[in-house]
Amino acid sequence: MKAIKQLGLVIFLIGLSIFTGSIFTGSFNLTTSEVDAFIQSKGYKSEVIKEELQKAVVTDEDLSIFEFSSRVRNAYKASNNHYDALIAKYDAEKNWDKKGEQYQYKIYGKPHTLSYELAKKAGKGFIKENSGLLWWLTFGLGILGALLFILPNYVLLGPAGIKNNGIYLESATNRGWIAWLVLIYLVAFYLLLYFMADYVVNWTYILDPISKTLNGGEASQWFVYGFLYCVIMIVMAARMYIKYRHNKYQVIRTTSVLFFQIVFAFLIPEIMTSLNMPGYDFKNAFPLDYDFFFEWNLESLQNSGAIGLFILVWGIILTVIIVPIMVYFFGKRWYCSWVCGCGGLAETLGDPYRQHSDKTLKAWKLERWVIHSVLVFSLVMTIVTIYAYLSGTQSLFGINSQWIKDTYSFLIGAWFAGVIGTGFYPIFGNRVWCRFGCPLAAYLGLVQRFKSRFRITTNGGQCISCGNCSTYCEQGIDVRAYAQKGESIVRSSCVGCGICSAVCPRGVLKLENGPEAGRINPTQVLLGNDVDLMNLINEK
């Protein structure tokens, strides 16, 4: 069995290497007619961009994606610089009409996004021409290798039960060099996908056939992300099923997050797109879905007829009514651990790293300040955005609508949720984003803490202080401290994953939805010489 695991690891690394190395393959160039057709399709009015792009990419040279991207970005920059110079000239001359005319010729957009649009049309080579074969050499080998590495654990781990032996003795799970390599790879992956999509255009070629089948169009970097997200969750769910097969709650919960991610977050939006409807994740609630009230989204929904109106109404009802009601009855676990895609990835891919969550008082204080600051940030951004949309102005109280949206999207939506939230799994634990950054988690947590029936009850008399519960709490809660006192656990950060209960050898912990009254019961220290000891006991 160990030989099978080692073979699986080798196969996985081969697939990963081919997937990563594919970035550096292929050639990129365009013909004059292709450049003209692209400019016409984009509706560019600039004559300069046509000339600059032709000089840049109409060539017989086999440009790499990095050379191609650099030339394209410089072409756009040269075009915009030309019109910026004219704007400055006419401004100095106070020729306001001429100055105003120049803005229509400027081209707006992120440089690498503009480059990606051309690179998608310009690519040539083995990968684009053999996408099916490359799928098997990358995704196929990766899936096969990972499963060969995971499935033997069904035998190697022995009978069903708690299996966490040696987790601090391995480099991969104890912040060793393997963990740091994984962190570097994940961070680099997110940086490329979020900010330099043109560099990974070859990945989109590999998934073009699948994308065309689902939505009728070519794959984008976001399709690659969504597909890879689902594949990773499915493969790592196999690990969860094996490791926690003694616990029905974990088996059902893992199945639930898989279903909601694959069906609601991936398949339904893709199918809706193929039917010329707005692709929408019906389980994604505001403010996690922070761009729900952005002007472009509201206009898109209004222009989509009945389905757009339904989505708009559903999104509001989900946020304002369904979310707090469900939290009242079941705690935030119904979303964070059973439905949410971020939580699903954290519970599957991130499970080997859950022991790294910081349990110190300093971390808890930082958590409260940061996550609630993000919640306030998202609410302010939304208020400014809605006001600007309804009033037709650009700002509220001096806060520019476009600036605050761009800032939130960059800092929170991209860096915190993506680069840090997932990339930092191997070192800081699997719920960095959920614990410190997710505004929806903060919203759910406020309801759970003050108005919910959910709690984790403890049987203090059975606790042997082994510390498993605290070690594996991904939210940084010192569960053992509650268990030792026989005190119910009611914390706004608890996502109800149930792992603390699953790894307890004595059955001390139990997730419950009971009466709201009496669920918070801080235990007082009782001293034998306390004159009010009997009165206190009788009151209880």
Coordinates of C-alpha atoms in Angstrom, one line a residue:
M1 CA 0.0 0.0 0.0
K2 CA 2.8 2.4 0.8
A3 CA 4.3 1.7 -2.7
I4 CA 1.0 2.6 -4.2
K5 CA 1.0 5.9 -2.3
Q6 CA 4.5 6.7 -3.5
L7 CA 3.6 5.9 -7.1
G8 CA 0.5 8.1 -6.7
L9 CA 2.7 11.0 -5.4
V10 CA 5.1 10.6 -8.4
I11 CA 2.2 10.6 -10.9
F12 CA 0.6 13.6 -9.2
L13 CA 3.9 15.6 -9.4
I14 CA 4.3 14.7 -13.1
G15 CA 0.8 16.0 -13.8
L16 CA 1.4 19.1 -11.7
S17 CA 4.7 19.8 -13.5
I18 CA 3.1 19.5 -16.9
F19 CA 0.3 21.8 -15.9
T20 CA 2.8 24.4 -14.5
G21 CA 5.2 24.0 -17.4
S22 CA 2.5 24.5 -20.0
I23 CA 2.6 28.2 -19.2
F24 CA 6.0 28.5 -21.0
T25 CA 4.9 26.7 -24.2
G26 CA 3.3 27.8 -27.4
S27 CA 3.8 30.8 -29.7
F28 CA 1.7 33.9 -30.1
N29 CA 1.3 36.3 -33.0
L30 CA -1.5 37.7 -35.2
T31 CA -2.1 38.7 -38.8
T32 CA -3.2 42.2 -39.9
S33 CA -6.7 41.0 -40.6
E34 CA -7.0 39.4 -37.2
V35 CA -5.9 42.6 -35.5
D36 CA -8.4 44.7 -37.6
A37 CA -11.2 42.3 -36.7
F38 CA -10.3 42.4 -33.0
I39 CA -10.3 46.2 -33.0
Q40 CA -13.6 46.3 -34.8
S41 CA -15.2 43.9 -32.4
K42 CA -14.0 46.0 -29.4
G43 CA -15.3 49.2 -31.0
Y44 CA -12.0 51.1 -30.4
K45 CA -12.1 54.6 -32.0
S46 CA -8.3 55.1 -31.6
E47 CA -6.3 55.0 -34.8
V48 CA -3.1 54.8 -32.8
I49 CA -4.0 51.5 -31.2
K50 CA -4.4 49.9 -34.6
E51 CA -0.9 51.0 -35.7
E52 CA 0.7 50.1 -32.4
L53 CA -0.8 46.6 -32.2
Q54 CA 0.2 45.9 -35.8
K55 CA 3.7 46.8 -35.0
A56 CA 3.7 44.8 -31.8
V57 CA 2.1 41.5 -32.7
V58 CA 1.8 41.2 -36.6
T59 CA 5.1 39.3 -37.0
D60 CA 6.5 36.0 -38.2
E61 CA 8.3 35.6 -34.9
D62 CA 7.1 32.9 -32.5
L63 CA 6.6 35.1 -29.5
S64 CA 6.3 33.6 -26.0
I65 CA 3.4 34.6 -24.0
F66 CA 5.6 36.9 -21.9
E67 CA 7.0 38.6 -25.0
F68 CA 3.5 38.9 -26.5
S69 CA 2.0 40.3 -23.3
S70 CA 4.8 42.9 -22.9
R71 CA 4.3 44.1 -26.5
V72 CA 0.6 44.3 -26.3
R73 CA 0.7 46.2 -23.0
N74 CA 3.2 48.6 -24.4
A75 CA 0.9 49.2 -27.4
Y76 CA -2.0 50.1 -25.2
K77 CA 0.2 52.3 -23.1
A78 CA 1.5 54.1 -26.2
S79 CA -2.0 54.7 -27.5
N80 CA -3.2 56.1 -24.2
N81 CA -0.1 58.2 -23.7
H82 CA -0.7 59.8 -27.2
Y83 CA -4.2 60.9 -26.2
D84 CA -3.1 62.0 -22.7
A85 CA -0.5 64.3 -24.4
L86 CA -3.3 65.8 -26.5
I87 CA -5.5 66.2 -23.5
A88 CA -2.7 68.1 -21.7
K89 CA -2.1 70.2 -24.8
Y90 CA -5.7 71.2 -25.3
D91 CA -6.0 71.8 -21.6
A92 CA -3.1 74.2 -21.7
E93 CA -4.7 75.9 -24.7
K94 CA -8.1 76.0 -22.9
N95 CA -9.6 74.3 -25.9
W96 CA -12.2 72.4 -23.9
D97 CA -14.1 70.9 -26.8
K98 CA -11.0 69.4 -28.3
K99 CA -9.9 68.2 -24.9
G100 CA -13.3 66.5 -24.3
E101 CA -13.1 64.7 -27.7
Q102 CA -9.9 62.9 -26.8
Y103 CA -11.4 60.8 -24.0
Q104 CA -13.4 58.7 -26.4
Y105 CA -10.1 57.4 -27.9
K106 CA -8.6 56.3 -24.6
I107 CA -8.8 52.5 -23.8
Y108 CA -9.6 51.6 -20.2
G109 CA -9.0 48.3 -18.5
K110 CA -6.3 46.4 -16.7
P111 CA -3.2 45.9 -18.8
H112 CA -3.0 42.1 -18.4
T113 CA -6.7 41.7 -19.0
L114 CA -6.4 43.6 -22.3
S115 CA -3.5 41.5 -23.2
Y116 CA -5.4 38.3 -22.3
E117 CA -8.2 39.1 -24.8
L118 CA -5.6 39.2 -27.6
A119 CA -3.6 36.3 -26.4
K120 CA -6.6 34.1 -26.4
K121 CA -6.9 34.7 -30.2
A122 CA -3.2 34.6 -30.9
G123 CA -2.1 31.4 -29.3
K124 CA -0.8 28.5 -31.4
G125 CA 1.0 25.3 -30.7
F126 CA 0.7 21.8 -29.3
I127 CA -1.5 22.7 -26.3
K128 CA -4.2 24.5 -28.2
E129 CA -4.2 21.9 -30.9
N130 CA -4.3 18.9 -28.5
S131 CA -6.4 20.2 -25.6
G132 CA -7.9 16.7 -24.9
L133 CA -4.5 15.0 -24.6
L134 CA -3.2 17.9 -22.4
W135 CA -6.3 17.5 -20.1
W136 CA -5.3 13.9 -19.5
L137 CA -1.6 14.8 -19.0
T138 CA -2.5 17.5 -16.5
F139 CA -5.8 17.1 -14.8
G140 CA -6.0 13.4 -15.5
L141 CA -2.6 12.5 -14.1
G142 CA -3.2 14.9 -11.2
I143 CA -6.5 13.3 -10.2
L144 CA -5.2 9.7 -10.7
G145 CA -2.0 10.4 -8.7
A146 CA -3.9 12.1 -5.9
L147 CA -6.4 9.3 -5.6
L148 CA -3.6 6.7 -5.6
F149 CA -2.0 8.6 -2.7
I150 CA -5.2 9.0 -0.8
L151 CA -7.2 5.8 -1.2
P152 CA -4.6 3.4 0.4
N153 CA -5.3 5.2 3.7
Y154 CA -8.5 3.3 4.0
V155 CA -6.3 0.3 4.8
L156 CA -3.2 2.0 6.2
L157 CA -5.2 4.0 8.8
G158 CA -6.7 0.8 10.1
P159 CA -10.3 0.6 11.5
A160 CA -12.5 3.6 11.5
G161 CA -11.7 6.0 14.3
I162 CA -9.7 9.1 15.3
K163 CA -6.5 9.1 13.2
N164 CA -4.3 12.1 13.8
N165 CA -1.0 10.4 14.7
G166 CA 2.2 12.0 13.6
I167 CA 0.6 15.2 12.2
Y168 CA 3.3 17.3 13.9
L169 CA 6.1 15.0 12.7
E170 CA 5.7 15.6 9.0
S171 CA 7.1 18.5 7.1
A172 CA 3.9 18.9 5.1
T173 CA 1.7 19.4 8.1
N174 CA 4.0 21.1 10.6
R175 CA 5.1 24.2 8.7
G176 CA 8.2 22.4 7.2
W177 CA 9.8 23.0 3.9
I178 CA 7.1 21.1 2.0
A179 CA 4.4 23.4 3.6
W180 CA 6.3 26.5 2.6
L181 CA 6.6 25.2 -1.0
V182 CA 2.9 24.6 -1.1
L183 CA 2.3 28.1 0.2
I184 CA 4.6 29.6 -2.5
Y185 CA 2.9 27.6 -5.2
L186 CA -0.6 28.6 -4.1
V187 CA 0.2 32.2 -3.7
A188 CA 1.9 32.3 -7.2
F189 CA -1.2 30.5 -8.7
Y190 CA -3.6 33.1 -7.3
L191 CA -1.4 36.0 -8.3
L192 CA -1.3 34.8 -11.9
L193 CA -4.9 33.9 -12.1
Y194 CA -6.2 37.2 -10.5
F195 CA -3.7 39.7 -11.9
M196 CA -1.9 38.2 -14.9
A197 CA -4.4 36.1 -16.6
D198 CA -2.6 36.4 -20.0
Y199 CA 0.3 34.4 -18.7
V200 CA -1.9 31.4 -18.0
V201 CA -3.9 31.5 -21.2
N202 CA -2.6 28.0 -22.1
W203 CA -4.6 26.7 -19.1
T204 CA -7.8 28.0 -20.7
Y205 CA -7.0 26.1 -24.0
I206 CA -6.9 22.9 -22.0
L207 CA -10.5 23.4 -20.8
D208 CA -12.0 25.0 -23.9
P209 CA -13.8 21.8 -24.9
I210 CA -15.4 21.4 -21.5
S211 CA -16.4 25.1 -21.4
K212 CA -17.9 24.9 -24.9
T213 CA -20.0 21.9 -23.8
L214 CA -21.3 23.7 -20.6
N215 CA -21.8 27.3 -21.7
G216 CA -21.1 27.4 -25.5
G217 CA -18.1 29.6 -25.1
E218 CA -14.3 29.3 -24.7
A219 CA -12.9 28.9 -21.2
S220 CA -11.7 32.0 -19.3
Q221 CA -9.4 32.1 -16.4
W222 CA -12.4 32.1 -14.1
F223 CA -13.7 28.9 -15.7
V224 CA -10.3 27.3 -15.1
Y225 CA -10.5 28.5 -11.5
G226 CA -14.1 27.1 -11.0
F227 CA -13.3 23.8 -12.6
L228 CA -10.1 23.3 -10.7
Y229 CA -11.9 24.3 -7.5
C230 CA -14.4 21.6 -8.0
V231 CA -11.8 19.0 -9.0
I232 CA -9.7 19.7 -5.9
M233 CA -12.8 19.5 -3.6
I234 CA -13.9 16.2 -5.1
V235 CA -10.4 14.6 -4.7
M236 CA -9.8 15.9 -1.2
A237 CA -13.3 14.9 -0.2
A238 CA -12.2 11.3 -0.7
R239 CA -9.6 12.0 1.9
M240 CA -12.3 13.4 4.3
Y241 CA -14.5 10.3 3.7
I242 CA -11.7 8.0 4.7
K243 CA -10.3 9.9 7.6
Y244 CA -13.7 10.7 9.2
R245 CA -15.6 7.6 8.2
H246 CA -16.4 7.0 11.9
N247 CA -18.4 10.2 12.0
K248 CA -21.7 10.4 10.0
Y249 CA -21.9 14.2 10.6
Q250 CA -18.6 14.7 8.7
V251 CA -19.5 12.3 5.8
I252 CA -22.9 14.1 5.3
R253 CA -21.4 17.6 5.7
T254 CA -18.6 16.9 3.2
T255 CA -21.2 15.6 0.7
S256 CA -23.3 18.8 1.2
V257 CA -20.5 21.2 0.5
L258 CA -19.5 19.2 -2.6
F259 CA -23.1 19.3 -3.9
F260 CA -23.5 23.1 -3.4
Q261 CA -20.1 23.9 -4.9
I262 CA -20.5 21.7 -8.0
V263 CA -24.1 22.3 -8.7
F264 CA -24.9 25.8 -7.4
A265 CA -21.6 27.6 -7.7
F266 CA -20.3 25.9 -11.0
L267 CA -22.8 24.0 -13.1
I268 CA -25.9 26.2 -12.7
P269 CA -24.1 29.5 -13.5
E270 CA -22.5 27.9 -16.6
I271 CA -25.7 26.5 -17.8
M272 CA -27.5 29.8 -17.3
T273 CA -24.8 31.5 -19.3
S274 CA -25.4 29.1 -22.2
L275 CA -29.1 30.1 -22.1
N276 CA -28.2 33.8 -22.4
M277 CA -29.1 34.4 -18.7
P278 CA -26.9 36.0 -16.1
G279 CA -24.8 33.3 -14.5
Y280 CA -25.6 33.5 -10.8
D281 CA -24.7 31.5 -7.7
F282 CA -28.0 31.2 -5.9
K283 CA -26.3 30.3 -2.6
N284 CA -24.0 33.3 -2.5
A285 CA -25.3 35.9 -0.1
F286 CA -24.3 39.5 0.4
P287 CA -21.9 40.7 1.7
L288 CA -19.8 37.7 0.7
D289 CA -21.2 38.4 -2.8
Y290 CA -19.9 42.0 -2.4
D291 CA -20.5 43.1 -6.0
F292 CA -24.3 42.2 -5.9
F293 CA -25.3 45.8 -5.6
F294 CA -22.6 47.2 -8.0
E295 CA -24.1 49.3 -10.8
W296 CA -23.1 46.9 -13.6
N297 CA -24.7 44.0 -11.8
L298 CA -28.0 45.9 -11.1
E299 CA -28.2 47.0 -14.7
S300 CA -27.4 43.5 -16.0
L301 CA -30.2 42.0 -13.8
Q302 CA -32.7 44.7 -14.8
N303 CA -31.9 44.1 -18.5
S304 CA -32.3 40.3 -18.1
G305 CA -36.1 40.4 -17.7
A306 CA -38.0 38.2 -15.3
I307 CA -35.0 36.0 -14.4
G308 CA -32.9 39.1 -13.5
L309 CA -35.7 40.5 -11.3
F310 CA -36.0 37.1 -9.6
I311 CA -32.3 37.0 -8.9
L312 CA -32.4 40.5 -7.5
V313 CA -35.3 39.8 -5.2
W314 CA -33.9 36.4 -4.2
G315 CA -30.5 37.9 -3.3
I316 CA -32.2 40.5 -1.0
I317 CA -34.5 37.9 0.6
L318 CA -31.5 35.5 1.1
T319 CA -29.5 38.2 2.8
V320 CA -32.1 39.9 4.9
I321 CA -34.5 37.0 5.8
I322 CA -33.2 33.5 5.1
V323 CA -29.7 33.9 6.4
P324 CA -30.6 35.3 9.9
I325 CA -33.5 32.8 10.3
M326 CA -31.4 29.8 9.4
V327 CA -28.6 31.1 11.8
Y328 CA -31.2 31.4 14.6
F329 CA -32.3 27.8 14.3
F330 CA -29.0 26.1 13.2
G331 CA -26.2 28.5 13.8
K332 CA -23.8 29.8 11.2
R333 CA -22.8 26.2 10.5
W334 CA -25.7 25.8 8.1
Y335 CA -23.8 28.1 5.7
C336 CA -20.1 28.2 6.6
S337 CA -19.8 24.4 6.9
W338 CA -22.6 23.0 4.8
V339 CA -23.1 25.4 1.9
C340 CA -20.3 27.9 1.4
G341 CA -17.7 27.2 -1.3
C342 CA -14.9 28.9 0.6
G343 CA -15.7 26.8 3.6
G344 CA -15.9 23.7 1.4
L345 CA -12.4 24.2 0.1
A346 CA -11.1 24.9 3.6
E347 CA -12.7 21.7 4.9
T348 CA -11.3 19.5 2.1
L349 CA -8.0 20.9 0.8
G350 CA -7.3 22.7 4.0
D351 CA -8.1 19.9 6.5
P352 CA -4.5 18.8 6.8
Y353 CA -3.6 22.3 8.1
R354 CA -6.4 23.0 10.5
Q355 CA -4.1 22.6 13.6
H356 CA -2.2 25.8 12.6
S357 CA -5.0 28.2 13.7
D358 CA -3.7 30.5 16.4
K359 CA -5.4 30.0 19.7
T360 CA -3.8 32.9 21.6
L361 CA -5.8 35.8 23.1
K362 CA -3.9 38.2 20.9
A363 CA -5.2 36.4 17.8
W364 CA -8.7 36.4 19.1
K365 CA -8.6 40.2 19.7
L366 CA -7.1 40.7 16.2
E367 CA -9.8 38.5 14.7
R368 CA -12.6 40.6 16.2
W369 CA -11.2 43.9 15.0
V370 CA -10.3 42.8 11.5
I371 CA -13.4 40.8 10.5
H372 CA -15.8 43.4 11.8
S373 CA -13.8 46.2 10.1
V374 CA -14.2 44.3 6.8
L375 CA -17.9 44.0 7.5
V376 CA -18.2 47.8 8.1
F377 CA -16.0 48.4 5.0
S378 CA -18.4 46.3 2.8
L379 CA -21.5 48.0 4.2
V380 CA -20.0 51.5 3.6
M381 CA -19.0 50.5 0.1
T382 CA -22.5 49.2 -0.6
I383 CA -24.2 52.3 0.8
V384 CA -22.0 54.6 -1.3
T385 CA -22.6 52.4 -4.4
I386 CA -26.4 52.3 -4.1
Y387 CA -26.6 56.0 -3.4
A388 CA -24.4 56.8 -6.5
Y389 CA -26.6 54.5 -8.6
L390 CA -29.9 56.0 -7.5
S391 CA -28.8 59.6 -7.5
G392 CA -26.6 59.6 -10.6
T393 CA -23.7 61.1 -8.6
Q394 CA -20.2 59.7 -8.2
S395 CA -19.7 60.1 -4.5
L396 CA -21.2 60.3 -1.0
F397 CA -19.7 62.3 1.8
G398 CA -16.6 62.7 -0.3
I399 CA -16.2 58.9 -0.9
N400 CA -15.9 58.2 -4.6
S401 CA -18.0 55.2 -5.6
Q402 CA -15.6 53.8 -8.2
W403 CA -12.6 54.2 -5.9
I404 CA -14.2 52.4 -2.9
K405 CA -15.4 49.5 -5.1
D406 CA -12.0 49.1 -6.8
T407 CA -10.2 49.3 -3.4
Y408 CA -12.5 46.7 -1.8
S409 CA -12.3 44.4 -4.8
F410 CA -8.5 44.5 -4.8
L411 CA -7.8 44.3 -1.1
I412 CA -10.6 42.1 0.1
G413 CA -12.0 40.3 -2.9
A414 CA -8.7 39.4 -4.5
W415 CA -5.9 39.6 -1.9
F416 CA -7.6 38.6 1.3
A417 CA -10.1 36.1 0.0
G418 CA -7.9 34.6 -2.6
V419 CA -4.1 35.1 -2.3
I420 CA -4.0 35.1 1.6
G421 CA -7.2 33.2 2.3
T422 CA -6.2 30.1 0.4
G423 CA -2.5 30.6 -0.2
F424 CA -1.7 30.7 3.5
Y425 CA -3.4 27.4 4.4
P426 CA -0.1 25.5 5.0
I427 CA 1.2 27.9 7.6
F428 CA -1.7 29.8 9.2
G429 CA -4.4 27.2 9.0
N430 CA -7.3 26.6 6.7
R431 CA -9.8 29.3 7.8
V432 CA -7.7 32.5 7.6
W433 CA -10.3 34.1 5.4
C434 CA -13.3 32.8 7.2
R435 CA -11.9 33.7 10.6
F436 CA -10.4 37.1 9.9
G437 CA -11.8 38.4 6.6
C438 CA -15.2 37.1 5.5
P439 CA -17.9 39.8 6.0
L440 CA -20.7 37.3 5.7
A441 CA -19.1 35.2 8.5
A442 CA -19.0 38.3 10.7
Y443 CA -22.7 39.0 10.0
L444 CA -23.6 35.4 10.7
G445 CA -21.4 35.4 13.8
L446 CA -23.2 38.4 15.3
V447 CA -26.6 36.6 14.9
Q448 CA -25.2 33.3 16.3
R449 CA -23.6 35.0 19.3
F450 CA -26.7 36.9 20.4
K451 CA -29.8 35.3 18.9
S452 CA -29.4 31.7 18.0
R453 CA -30.3 28.2 19.3
F454 CA -27.0 26.7 18.4
R455 CA -24.3 25.7 20.9
I456 CA -21.8 23.0 21.5
T457 CA -22.6 21.3 24.8
T458 CA -19.9 19.7 26.9
N459 CA -19.7 16.9 29.5
G460 CA -16.9 18.1 31.7
G461 CA -16.9 15.0 33.8
Q462 CA -15.7 12.9 30.9
C463 CA -13.0 15.3 29.7
I464 CA -9.5 13.9 30.0
S465 CA -7.8 17.1 28.8
C466 CA -6.1 15.4 25.8
G467 CA -6.4 18.7 23.9
N468 CA -7.5 17.2 20.5
C469 CA -10.5 19.5 20.4
S470 CA -8.5 22.7 20.8
T471 CA -5.7 21.5 18.5
Y472 CA -8.0 20.8 15.6
C473 CA -10.3 23.8 16.0
E474 CA -9.8 25.7 12.7
Q475 CA -11.3 28.9 14.2
G476 CA -8.8 29.2 17.0
I477 CA -11.1 28.4 19.9
D478 CA -9.7 26.8 23.0
V479 CA -12.4 24.2 23.1
R480 CA -10.7 22.3 25.9
A481 CA -11.0 25.2 28.3
Y482 CA -14.8 25.1 27.9
A483 CA -14.9 21.3 28.1
Q484 CA -12.9 21.2 31.4
K485 CA -15.5 23.4 33.0
G486 CA -18.5 21.7 31.4
E487 CA -19.5 24.9 29.8
S488 CA -21.5 25.2 26.6
I489 CA -19.5 26.7 23.7
V490 CA -21.2 29.8 22.2
R491 CA -18.8 31.8 20.1
S492 CA -19.5 34.0 17.1
S493 CA -16.5 32.6 15.2
C494 CA -17.5 28.9 15.6
V495 CA -18.5 27.5 12.2
G496 CA -19.9 24.3 13.6
C497 CA -17.6 22.1 11.6
G498 CA -17.9 19.4 14.3
I499 CA -14.3 18.3 14.0
C500 CA -13.7 18.9 17.7
S501 CA -16.5 16.4 18.4
A502 CA -15.1 14.0 15.8
V503 CA -11.6 13.9 17.3
C504 CA -12.8 13.6 20.9
P505 CA -12.0 10.1 22.3
R506 CA -14.6 10.4 25.1
G507 CA -17.6 11.9 23.4
V508 CA -17.5 15.0 25.5
L509 CA -18.7 17.4 22.8
K510 CA -22.1 17.6 21.1
L511 CA -23.4 20.0 18.5
E512 CA -27.0 21.0 19.5
N513 CA -29.8 23.3 18.5
G514 CA -31.7 23.7 21.7
P515 CA -33.7 26.3 23.6
E516 CA -32.2 29.8 23.4
A517 CA -32.7 30.3 27.2
G518 CA -29.7 29.1 29.2
R519 CA -27.4 28.3 26.3
I520 CA -24.8 30.7 27.6
N521 CA -23.7 29.5 31.0
P522 CA -20.4 30.9 32.2
T523 CA -19.1 28.7 35.0
Q524 CA -18.1 30.4 38.2
V525 CA -15.1 29.1 40.3
L526 CA -16.5 27.3 43.4
L527 CA -14.4 27.3 46.6
G528 CA -15.1 25.0 49.5
N529 CA -15.1 27.8 52.0
D530 CA -17.5 30.0 50.0
V531 CA -20.4 30.9 52.4
D532 CA -22.8 31.1 49.4
L533 CA -21.8 27.7 47.9
M534 CA -25.0 25.9 48.8
N535 CA -27.2 28.8 47.6
L536 CA -25.4 28.9 44.3
I537 CA -25.8 25.1 43.8
N538 CA -29.5 25.3 44.7
E539 CA -30.1 28.1 42.2
K540 CA -28.6 25.9 39.5

